[in-house]
Coordinates of C-alpha atoms in Angstrom, one line a residue:
Chain A
M1 CA 0.0 0.0 0.0
I2 CA 2.7 2.5 1.1
T3 CA 4.9 1.4 -1.8
V4 CA 2.0 2.0 -4.2
L5 CA 1.4 5.4 -2.8
A6 CA 5.1 6.2 -2.9
F7 CA 5.3 5.0 -6.5
Y8 CA 2.5 7.2 -7.7
L9 CA 3.9 10.1 -5.7
F10 CA 7.4 9.7 -7.2
A11 CA 6.2 8.9 -10.7
T12 CA 3.8 11.9 -10.8
L13 CA 6.4 14.3 -9.5
T14 CA 9.0 13.0 -11.9
V15 CA 6.7 13.5 -14.9
L16 CA 5.4 16.9 -13.7
A17 CA 8.9 18.1 -12.8
G18 CA 10.1 17.0 -16.2
A19 CA 7.3 18.9 -17.9
V20 CA 7.9 22.0 -15.9
T21 CA 11.6 21.8 -16.7
I22 CA 10.7 22.4 -20.3
L23 CA 7.9 24.8 -19.7
A24 CA 9.6 27.1 -17.1
R25 CA 10.5 30.5 -18.5
N26 CA 13.4 31.1 -16.2
P27 CA 16.4 28.7 -16.9
V28 CA 17.3 28.6 -13.2
H29 CA 13.8 27.4 -12.4
S30 CA 14.3 24.8 -15.2
V31 CA 17.4 23.4 -13.6
L32 CA 15.8 23.3 -10.2
W33 CA 12.8 21.4 -11.6
L34 CA 15.3 19.1 -13.3
I35 CA 16.8 18.4 -10.0
V36 CA 13.4 17.6 -8.6
A37 CA 12.9 15.1 -11.4
F38 CA 16.3 13.5 -10.7
F39 CA 15.5 13.2 -7.1
N40 CA 12.1 11.6 -7.7
A41 CA 13.7 9.2 -10.3
A42 CA 16.0 8.2 -7.5
G43 CA 13.0 7.5 -5.3
L44 CA 11.6 5.2 -8.1
M45 CA 14.9 3.4 -8.2
V46 CA 14.7 2.7 -4.5
L47 CA 11.2 1.3 -5.0
V48 CA 12.4 -1.2 -7.6
G49 CA 15.2 -2.3 -5.2
A50 CA 18.1 -0.6 -7.0
E51 CA 19.2 1.4 -4.0
F52 CA 22.8 1.6 -5.2
I53 CA 21.8 3.2 -8.5
A54 CA 19.4 5.5 -6.7
M55 CA 22.2 6.8 -4.4
L56 CA 24.6 7.2 -7.3
L57 CA 21.9 9.2 -9.2
V58 CA 21.6 11.6 -6.2
I59 CA 25.3 11.8 -5.6
V60 CA 26.5 12.2 -9.2
Y61 CA 23.6 14.0 -10.9
V62 CA 21.9 16.0 -8.1
G63 CA 25.1 16.6 -6.1
A64 CA 27.6 17.3 -8.8
V65 CA 26.3 17.7 -12.4
A66 CA 23.2 19.7 -11.5
V67 CA 25.2 22.1 -9.3
L68 CA 27.5 22.8 -12.2
F69 CA 24.5 23.4 -14.5
L70 CA 23.1 25.7 -11.9
F71 CA 26.4 27.5 -11.7
V72 CA 26.5 28.1 -15.4
V73 CA 22.9 29.1 -15.7
M74 CA 22.9 31.5 -12.8
M75 CA 25.8 33.4 -14.2
L76 CA 24.2 33.8 -17.6
D77 CA 22.9 37.2 -18.5
I78 CA 19.5 36.0 -19.6
D79 CA 17.8 37.9 -22.5
F80 CA 14.3 36.4 -22.9
A81 CA 13.7 38.1 -26.2
Q82 CA 16.8 36.6 -27.7
L83 CA 15.9 33.2 -26.3
R84 CA 12.7 33.2 -28.2
A85 CA 14.2 34.6 -31.4
G86 CA 15.3 31.2 -32.8
F87 CA 12.0 29.5 -32.4
V88 CA 10.9 29.5 -36.0
R89 CA 14.3 28.5 -37.3
N90 CA 14.7 25.6 -34.8
F91 CA 11.1 24.5 -35.1
P92 CA 11.6 21.8 -37.8
L93 CA 14.5 20.2 -35.9
G94 CA 12.5 20.3 -32.7
L95 CA 9.5 18.7 -34.4
L96 CA 11.7 15.9 -35.8
L97 CA 13.1 15.2 -32.3
A98 CA 9.6 15.2 -30.9
V99 CA 8.4 12.7 -33.6
V100 CA 11.4 10.4 -32.9
L101 CA 10.7 10.5 -29.1
L102 CA 7.0 9.9 -29.7
A103 CA 7.9 6.9 -31.9
E104 CA 10.2 5.5 -29.2
M105 CA 7.6 6.0 -26.5
G106 CA 5.1 4.2 -28.8
I107 CA 7.4 1.2 -29.2
G108 CA 8.0 1.3 -25.5
I109 CA 4.3 1.1 -24.7
G110 CA 3.8 -1.5 -27.3
A111 CA 6.4 -3.7 -25.5
W112 CA 4.3 -3.4 -22.3
S113 CA 2.9 -6.9 -22.4
V114 CA 6.0 -8.7 -23.9
G115 CA 7.3 -9.7 -20.5
G116 CA 10.4 -9.1 -18.4
I117 CA 13.8 -8.4 -20.0
K118 CA 16.2 -11.3 -19.9
L119 CA 19.2 -9.8 -18.3
G120 CA 22.7 -11.3 -17.8
T121 CA 23.2 -14.9 -18.8
P122 CA 21.8 -16.4 -22.0
D123 CA 19.3 -18.6 -20.1
G124 CA 17.9 -15.5 -18.4
S125 CA 19.0 -16.4 -14.9
A126 CA 20.5 -13.6 -12.8
P127 CA 24.2 -13.1 -13.3
T128 CA 24.8 -13.1 -9.5
G129 CA 23.0 -14.7 -6.7
A130 CA 19.8 -13.0 -5.6
A131 CA 21.1 -13.0 -2.0
A132 CA 23.9 -10.6 -2.8
S133 CA 23.2 -7.0 -2.0
N134 CA 23.1 -4.4 -4.8
I135 CA 26.6 -3.2 -4.3
E136 CA 28.0 -6.7 -4.0
A137 CA 26.3 -7.8 -7.2
V138 CA 27.5 -4.8 -9.2
G139 CA 31.0 -5.1 -7.8
M140 CA 31.1 -8.8 -8.5
L141 CA 30.1 -8.2 -12.2
L142 CA 32.3 -5.2 -12.7
Y143 CA 35.4 -6.9 -11.4
S144 CA 34.9 -10.3 -13.1
K145 CA 32.9 -10.4 -16.3
Y146 CA 33.1 -6.7 -17.3
L147 CA 36.6 -6.1 -15.9
F148 CA 38.1 -4.9 -19.2
L149 CA 35.2 -2.8 -20.1
F150 CA 35.3 -1.2 -16.6
E151 CA 39.0 -0.5 -16.9
A152 CA 38.5 0.9 -20.4
A153 CA 35.8 3.2 -19.1
G154 CA 38.3 4.3 -16.4
V155 CA 41.0 5.0 -18.9
L156 CA 38.5 6.9 -21.0
L157 CA 37.6 9.1 -18.1
L158 CA 41.2 9.7 -17.3
V159 CA 41.9 10.8 -20.8
A160 CA 38.9 13.1 -20.7
M161 CA 40.1 14.6 -17.5
V162 CA 43.7 15.1 -18.7
G163 CA 42.3 16.6 -21.9
A164 CA 40.1 19.0 -20.0
I165 CA 43.1 20.2 -18.0
V166 CA 45.3 20.5 -21.1
L167 CA 42.7 22.5 -22.9
T168 CA 42.0 24.9 -20.1
H169 CA 45.5 25.3 -18.7
R170 CA 47.4 28.3 -19.9
Q171 CA 50.8 29.4 -18.9
R172 CA 50.8 33.2 -18.4
S173 CA 54.1 35.0 -18.4
G174 CA 55.0 37.7 -16.0
V175 CA 53.1 36.1 -13.1
R176 CA 54.9 35.3 -9.9
G177 CA 53.6 32.0 -8.6
Q178 CA 53.2 31.2 -4.9
N179 CA 55.8 29.0 -3.2
I180 CA 53.6 27.5 -0.5
G181 CA 56.5 25.6 1.1
R182 CA 58.5 28.8 1.5
Q183 CA 55.5 30.7 2.8
I184 CA 54.8 28.1 5.5
A185 CA 58.5 27.8 6.4
R186 CA 58.7 31.6 7.0
R187 CA 59.1 32.6 10.7
P188 CA 58.5 36.0 12.3
D189 CA 62.2 36.7 13.1
E190 CA 63.1 36.5 9.4
A191 CA 60.0 38.2 8.1
T192 CA 60.0 41.3 10.4
V193 CA 62.6 43.8 11.4
N194 CA 62.5 45.9 14.5
V195 CA 64.3 49.2 14.0
K196 CA 64.5 52.4 16.0
P197 CA 65.0 55.1 13.4
E198 CA 66.1 58.6 14.4
V199 CA 63.5 61.3 14.0
G200 CA 63.3 62.4 10.4
Q201 CA 65.6 59.6 9.2
G202 CA 63.0 57.2 7.8
V203 CA 63.6 53.5 7.2
T204 CA 65.2 51.6 4.4
L205 CA 63.6 48.3 3.7
Chain J
M1 CA 8.7 -1.0 16.9
T2 CA 6.7 -2.0 13.8
A3 CA 5.9 -5.4 15.5
F4 CA 4.7 -3.5 18.6
F5 CA 2.2 -1.4 16.6
N6 CA 1.3 -4.4 14.5
Q7 CA -0.7 -5.7 17.4
W8 CA -3.4 -3.2 16.8
M9 CA -3.3 -2.3 13.1
S10 CA -2.4 -3.7 9.7
Y11 CA 1.3 -4.1 8.9
D12 CA 1.4 -1.0 6.6
A13 CA -0.2 1.3 9.1
A14 CA 2.0 -0.1 11.8
W15 CA 5.1 0.5 9.7
L16 CA 4.0 4.1 8.9
T17 CA 3.2 4.8 12.6
A18 CA 6.5 3.3 13.7
T19 CA 8.5 5.3 11.2
I20 CA 6.8 8.5 12.1
V21 CA 7.3 7.9 15.8
G22 CA 11.0 7.1 15.0
I23 CA 11.4 10.3 13.1
L24 CA 9.9 12.3 15.9
L25 CA 12.1 10.4 18.4
I26 CA 15.2 11.5 16.5
A27 CA 14.1 15.0 15.3
L28 CA 12.6 16.5 18.5
P29 CA 15.6 15.7 20.8
L30 CA 17.9 16.8 18.0
M31 CA 16.2 20.2 17.8
L32 CA 16.4 20.5 21.6
S33 CA 20.1 19.6 21.6
V34 CA 20.7 22.0 18.7
A35 CA 19.4 24.8 20.9
M36 CA 21.6 23.6 23.8
V37 CA 24.8 23.1 21.7
I38 CA 24.3 26.7 20.4
Y39 CA 24.4 27.8 24.0
A40 CA 27.4 25.5 24.7
D41 CA 29.2 26.8 21.6
R42 CA 28.8 30.4 22.8
K43 CA 29.9 29.4 26.3
I44 CA 33.0 27.6 25.1
W45 CA 33.9 30.4 22.7
A46 CA 33.4 32.9 25.5
A47 CA 35.5 31.0 28.0
M48 CA 38.4 30.8 25.5
A49 CA 38.1 34.5 24.9
L50 CA 38.0 35.1 28.7
R51 CA 34.4 36.4 28.5
R52 CA 31.4 35.2 30.4
G53 CA 29.1 34.4 27.4
P54 CA 25.3 34.2 27.8
N55 CA 24.5 34.3 31.5
V56 CA 21.3 36.4 31.8
V57 CA 18.4 34.3 30.6
G58 CA 17.6 31.5 33.0
P59 CA 20.1 29.8 35.3
W60 CA 23.6 30.3 33.9
G61 CA 22.0 31.6 30.8
L62 CA 20.8 28.1 29.8
L63 CA 17.6 29.5 28.2
Q64 CA 19.5 31.9 26.0
S65 CA 18.8 29.9 22.8
F66 CA 15.1 29.7 23.5
A67 CA 15.0 33.5 24.1
D68 CA 16.8 34.0 20.8
G69 CA 14.4 31.6 19.1
L70 CA 11.4 33.4 20.5
K71 CA 12.9 36.7 19.4
V72 CA 13.4 35.7 15.8
F73 CA 10.0 34.0 15.8
L74 CA 8.3 37.2 16.7
Q75 CA 10.2 39.3 14.1
E76 CA 8.8 40.2 10.8
T77 CA 9.8 38.1 7.8
I78 CA 11.2 40.5 5.2
V79 CA 11.4 39.4 1.6
P80 CA 13.3 41.8 -0.5
S81 CA 11.2 43.2 -3.3
A82 CA 13.8 42.2 -6.0
A83 CA 14.1 38.6 -4.6
N84 CA 12.7 35.6 -6.3
K85 CA 10.0 35.1 -3.6
G86 CA 9.3 31.3 -3.8
L87 CA 12.9 30.2 -4.0
F88 CA 13.9 32.8 -1.4
L89 CA 11.5 31.2 1.1
I90 CA 12.2 27.6 0.1
A91 CA 16.0 27.8 0.5
P92 CA 16.2 27.8 4.3
I93 CA 13.7 25.0 4.4
I94 CA 15.9 22.9 2.1
T95 CA 18.9 23.5 4.3
F96 CA 17.0 22.7 7.4
T97 CA 15.3 19.6 6.0
V98 CA 18.5 18.2 4.6
A99 CA 20.3 18.7 7.9
L100 CA 17.7 16.5 9.5
M101 CA 17.4 13.9 6.8
A102 CA 20.8 12.3 7.2
W103 CA 20.1 11.4 10.8
A104 CA 17.9 8.6 9.5
V105 CA 20.9 6.2 9.1
I106 CA 22.9 7.1 12.2
P107 CA 22.8 4.0 14.6
F108 CA 22.3 5.1 18.2
N109 CA 22.7 1.6 19.6
S110 CA 23.0 -1.9 18.2
G111 CA 20.1 -2.0 15.7
A112 CA 18.6 1.3 17.1
V113 CA 18.5 3.0 13.7
L114 CA 15.6 4.5 11.8
A115 CA 16.6 3.2 8.4
D116 CA 19.0 0.2 8.6
I117 CA 19.8 0.3 4.8
N118 CA 22.6 -1.4 2.9
V119 CA 23.8 1.8 1.4
G120 CA 23.8 3.9 4.6
L121 CA 27.0 5.7 4.0
L122 CA 26.2 6.4 0.4
Y123 CA 22.9 7.9 1.6
V124 CA 24.8 10.2 4.0
L125 CA 27.0 11.3 1.0
A126 CA 23.9 11.8 -1.2
I127 CA 22.1 13.9 1.5
S128 CA 25.2 15.9 2.3
S129 CA 25.6 16.7 -1.4
L130 CA 22.1 18.1 -1.3
G131 CA 23.0 20.6 1.4
V132 CA 24.7 22.9 -1.0
Y133 CA 21.4 23.7 -2.7
G134 CA 20.0 25.6 0.3
V135 CA 23.0 27.9 0.0
I136 CA 23.1 28.3 -3.8
I137 CA 19.4 29.0 -4.0
A138 CA 19.6 31.5 -1.2
G139 CA 22.4 33.3 -2.9
W140 CA 20.7 33.5 -6.2
A141 CA 17.2 34.2 -5.0
S142 CA 18.3 37.1 -2.8
N143 CA 19.2 39.0 -6.0
S144 CA 21.9 40.7 -4.2
K145 CA 25.7 40.7 -4.8
Y146 CA 27.2 39.5 -1.5
P147 CA 24.8 36.6 -1.0
F148 CA 25.6 35.5 -4.6
F149 CA 29.4 35.7 -4.0
S150 CA 28.9 33.7 -0.8
A151 CA 26.8 31.1 -2.6
M152 CA 29.6 30.7 -5.2
R153 CA 32.2 30.2 -2.5
A154 CA 30.0 27.9 -0.6
S155 CA 29.2 25.6 -3.5
A156 CA 32.9 25.5 -4.7
Q157 CA 34.0 24.8 -1.1
M158 CA 31.5 22.0 -0.4
I159 CA 32.0 20.3 -3.7
S160 CA 35.8 20.4 -3.3
Y161 CA 35.8 18.8 0.1
E162 CA 33.1 16.3 -0.8
V163 CA 35.6 14.7 -3.2
S164 CA 38.2 14.0 -0.5
I165 CA 35.5 13.0 2.0
G166 CA 34.4 10.4 -0.6
F167 CA 37.8 8.9 -0.7
I168 CA 38.2 8.9 3.0
L169 CA 34.9 7.1 3.4
I170 CA 36.0 4.6 0.7
C171 CA 38.9 3.6 3.0
V172 CA 36.6 3.1 5.9
V173 CA 34.2 1.1 3.8
M174 CA 36.9 -1.1 2.4
W175 CA 38.1 -1.9 5.9
A176 CA 34.6 -2.6 7.3
G177 CA 33.5 -4.4 4.2
T178 CA 30.0 -2.8 4.3
F179 CA 28.3 0.5 3.6
N180 CA 25.8 -0.1 6.4
L181 CA 26.7 2.2 9.3
N182 CA 25.7 -0.3 11.9
G183 CA 28.0 -2.8 10.2
I184 CA 30.8 -0.3 10.1
V185 CA 30.4 0.2 13.9
K186 CA 30.4 -3.5 14.5
A187 CA 33.5 -3.9 12.3
Q188 CA 35.4 -1.6 14.7
E189 CA 34.9 -3.9 17.7
N190 CA 38.3 -4.7 19.2
H191 CA 39.9 -3.3 16.0
V192 CA 43.3 -2.7 17.6
W193 CA 43.7 -5.0 20.7
L194 CA 41.0 -3.9 23.1
F195 CA 40.3 -0.5 21.5
N196 CA 37.1 -0.1 19.5
G197 CA 37.6 2.3 16.6
F198 CA 39.3 2.6 13.3
V199 CA 41.1 5.7 14.5
F200 CA 43.6 3.5 16.5
N201 CA 44.7 2.0 13.2
P202 CA 47.8 3.7 11.9
L203 CA 46.6 3.5 8.3
L204 CA 43.3 5.1 9.1
F205 CA 44.3 7.7 11.7
P206 CA 45.5 10.2 9.1
M207 CA 42.1 9.6 7.3
W208 CA 40.3 10.6 10.5
V209 CA 42.4 13.8 10.8
M210 CA 41.5 14.7 7.3
F211 CA 37.9 13.8 7.8
L212 CA 37.7 16.1 10.8
I213 CA 39.1 19.0 8.9
S214 CA 37.1 18.3 5.8
G215 CA 34.0 18.1 8.0
M216 CA 34.7 21.6 9.2
A217 CA 35.0 22.8 5.7
E218 CA 31.9 20.9 4.6
T219 CA 29.8 22.4 7.3
A220 CA 31.4 25.8 6.6
R221 CA 32.5 26.1 10.2
A222 CA 35.4 28.3 11.3
P223 CA 38.3 28.4 10.2
F224 CA 36.6 27.6 6.9
D225 CA 33.6 29.9 7.3
L226 CA 34.4 31.8 4.1
T227 CA 30.8 31.8 3.1
E228 CA 29.8 34.1 5.9
A229 CA 33.1 36.0 6.3
E230 CA 31.7 39.2 7.7
S231 CA 34.8 41.2 6.8
E232 CA 34.2 40.5 3.1
L233 CA 30.7 39.4 2.5
V234 CA 28.5 41.1 5.2
A235 CA 26.7 37.9 6.4
G236 CA 27.2 35.8 3.3
Y237 CA 24.2 34.0 1.8
Q238 CA 22.1 34.9 4.9
T239 CA 22.4 38.7 4.4
E240 CA 18.9 39.2 3.2
Y241 CA 17.3 36.8 5.6
S242 CA 15.4 37.7 8.7
S243 CA 13.2 36.2 11.3
M244 CA 12.3 32.5 11.1
S245 CA 14.0 31.9 7.7
F246 CA 17.3 33.1 9.3
A247 CA 16.7 30.9 12.3
L248 CA 16.2 27.9 10.0
Y249 CA 19.7 28.4 8.6
W250 CA 21.0 28.7 12.1
L251 CA 19.4 25.5 13.3
G252 CA 20.3 23.7 10.0
E253 CA 24.0 24.7 10.4
Y254 CA 24.2 23.4 13.9
A255 CA 22.3 20.2 13.1
N256 CA 24.9 19.7 10.3
V257 CA 27.7 20.2 12.7
L258 CA 26.2 17.7 15.1
L259 CA 25.8 15.3 12.2
M260 CA 29.5 15.7 11.3
C261 CA 30.4 15.0 14.9
A262 CA 28.2 11.9 14.8
L263 CA 29.8 10.7 11.6
N264 CA 33.2 11.2 13.2
A265 CA 32.1 9.1 16.1
T266 CA 30.4 6.4 14.1
L267 CA 33.0 6.0 11.4
F268 CA 36.2 6.3 13.3
W269 CA 35.6 6.2 17.0
G270 CA 33.4 3.2 17.3
G271 CA 30.0 4.8 17.4
W272 CA 27.9 3.3 20.2
L273 CA 30.7 1.0 21.2
P274 CA 32.7 1.9 24.3
L275 CA 36.2 3.3 23.4
I276 CA 37.9 0.4 25.1
D277 CA 36.7 -3.0 26.1
I278 CA 38.0 -3.4 29.7
P279 CA 37.8 -7.1 30.6
F280 CA 37.4 -6.5 34.3
L281 CA 34.4 -4.2 33.7
G282 CA 32.4 -7.4 33.6
L283 CA 33.1 -7.7 37.3
F284 CA 30.5 -5.0 38.0
P285 CA 27.5 -6.3 36.2
G286 CA 25.3 -3.5 37.6
I287 CA 27.4 -0.8 35.7
V288 CA 26.6 -1.0 32.0
I289 CA 26.9 2.2 30.1
P290 CA 24.3 2.1 27.4
G291 CA 25.5 2.5 23.8
W292 CA 23.6 5.7 23.0
L293 CA 25.4 7.3 26.0
W294 CA 28.8 6.5 24.5
L295 CA 27.6 7.9 21.1
F296 CA 26.3 11.1 22.7
A297 CA 29.5 11.5 24.7
K298 CA 31.6 11.2 21.6
I299 CA 29.4 13.6 19.6
L300 CA 29.6 16.2 22.4
F301 CA 33.4 15.7 22.6
F302 CA 33.7 16.4 18.8
F303 CA 31.4 19.3 19.2
F304 CA 33.8 20.7 21.8
V305 CA 36.6 20.2 19.3
F306 CA 34.7 22.1 16.7
S307 CA 34.1 25.0 19.1
W308 CA 37.7 24.9 20.2
V309 CA 38.9 25.2 16.7
K310 CA 36.4 28.0 16.0
A311 CA 37.7 29.9 19.1
T312 CA 41.4 29.5 18.3
V313 CA 42.1 29.2 14.6
P314 CA 42.0 32.3 12.4
R315 CA 40.0 32.1 9.2
Y316 CA 41.6 30.7 6.0
R317 CA 42.2 32.7 2.9
Y318 CA 40.0 31.5 0.1
D319 CA 42.8 30.3 -2.2
Q320 CA 44.4 28.5 0.7
L321 CA 41.2 26.7 1.4
M322 CA 40.9 25.6 -2.2
R323 CA 44.6 24.5 -2.2
L324 CA 44.1 22.5 0.9
G325 CA 41.1 20.7 -0.6
W326 CA 42.4 20.0 -4.1
K327 CA 46.2 19.9 -3.7
V328 CA 46.7 18.4 -0.3
F329 CA 43.6 16.4 0.8
L330 CA 42.7 14.9 -2.6
P331 CA 46.1 13.4 -3.4
V332 CA 46.7 12.2 0.1
S333 CA 43.3 10.6 0.4
L334 CA 43.8 9.0 -3.0
L335 CA 47.2 7.7 -1.9
F336 CA 45.6 6.2 1.2
V337 CA 42.9 4.5 -0.8
V338 CA 45.7 2.7 -2.6
L339 CA 47.6 2.0 0.6
V340 CA 44.6 0.7 2.4
S341 CA 43.4 -1.5 -0.5
A342 CA 46.9 -2.9 -1.0
W343 CA 47.2 -3.7 2.7
L344 CA 43.7 -5.4 2.8
M345 CA 44.5 -7.3 -0.4
Y346 CA 47.8 -8.5 1.2
T347 CA 46.3 -9.5 4.6
R348 CA 42.9 -10.8 3.5
Y349 CA 43.5 -12.4 0.2
G350 CA 47.3 -12.7 -0.3
I351 CA 49.2 -11.4 -3.2

């Protein structure tokens, strides 16, 4: 009973938040509604028993990706007139995308009564024992059957990270960098001088 | 508790009642203790500055927080006319709610936990990553420069320190072999000889030090309270807030600090286990210190440490804060993930 109520709550909110994400006029509001949608999707994941995926969804998407979205969008100087200017030009492309999505949804609904998806092994049995918890099951698969794919994904991310650093790093000339070690090693007796200048003499530093 | 209520009603209703009762059992004492730790914080701070601190309202000033609460409650809520009204009002509620949510997985005794879930620690990470929204939304919705600067700082700071906190937690999880907080506490039993706690382990002790410091940065406590640095940013993201919405930030901040103390206690200092198992303590069967008392004692001790640091350490410069997070804590915690996993591989599975 409670799970049913929770499902309808999460599902309705996900759909509504998704719709408002598109319909909201203010981009910041859009991002915030998107976050609501992510969060409720995580709730749906918990309901189907995929608690690990749910937590990852919240940590990665809500906690990191959406914050960066919000950062960018908040700092934009939003001109609403300019935003609407491209409507007619982009209309055919948008229509095409909408038709493709509609077709996909049609196929999805058509597959409603086909039955469960056979995941994992060819005979349809679960790849790991049902007794294993979510994280154990995922870990078991990632580090055995999909080890090379997993490591390839890791290398891919590393390359992307290095690439991002290389692309944005620039060496500016004429800038004196900080030497943190020297700053920390500095002590008061070598950094300050106590002098008693004669009146009118001034101090040389 | 569900079984108890199940005597009179259906299972679903019993579960719902038990959960609501559990939430109230955690949230109400938490709110009360937040009021009292605010008083304690001010007293400790005052004592270290050779002042008296609050001493007028009630005996020894004990009711000071309640007087403050009543004061802000009776004040007018001011919403700046240029502010985004809905978001402006919802931001403190987010901060406050998120500060309470993470308490659901903290074990107060063996099995005495509201939600005994497999992914307890990930839940804590997920919820603490939500905390940044209250600050960002407040900064943006205020439509004012200083709150916005503060929100930028806060989000950058929280995201930076979450990265190293993640690696620190991975070390703990690898050693405990579970994400369940109750399981992590149990894994610390007699971890080093008679001592209960990962902190007595030389490989995990540096992780605890980093976790303590990162916790201070994550909750934006002094010396990392750059988000409300009054010399630069007026009052930070709270500048435009008044009355109850301001009080919600206040309560949320201290609830977060208590949560960080509870995590310190749970993850590194044995949670509800006693610090040391003394064999001859069994000679006095009448004297059994309950687990929750150990946890509370540890939480209060770490709160004292937080206050102590606040009273004695000057505020960091912002670039130093970022350097500490990205250039010191991140590489060191990454190194320790490698070290800990190598050690566990060697001792548990062989090379």
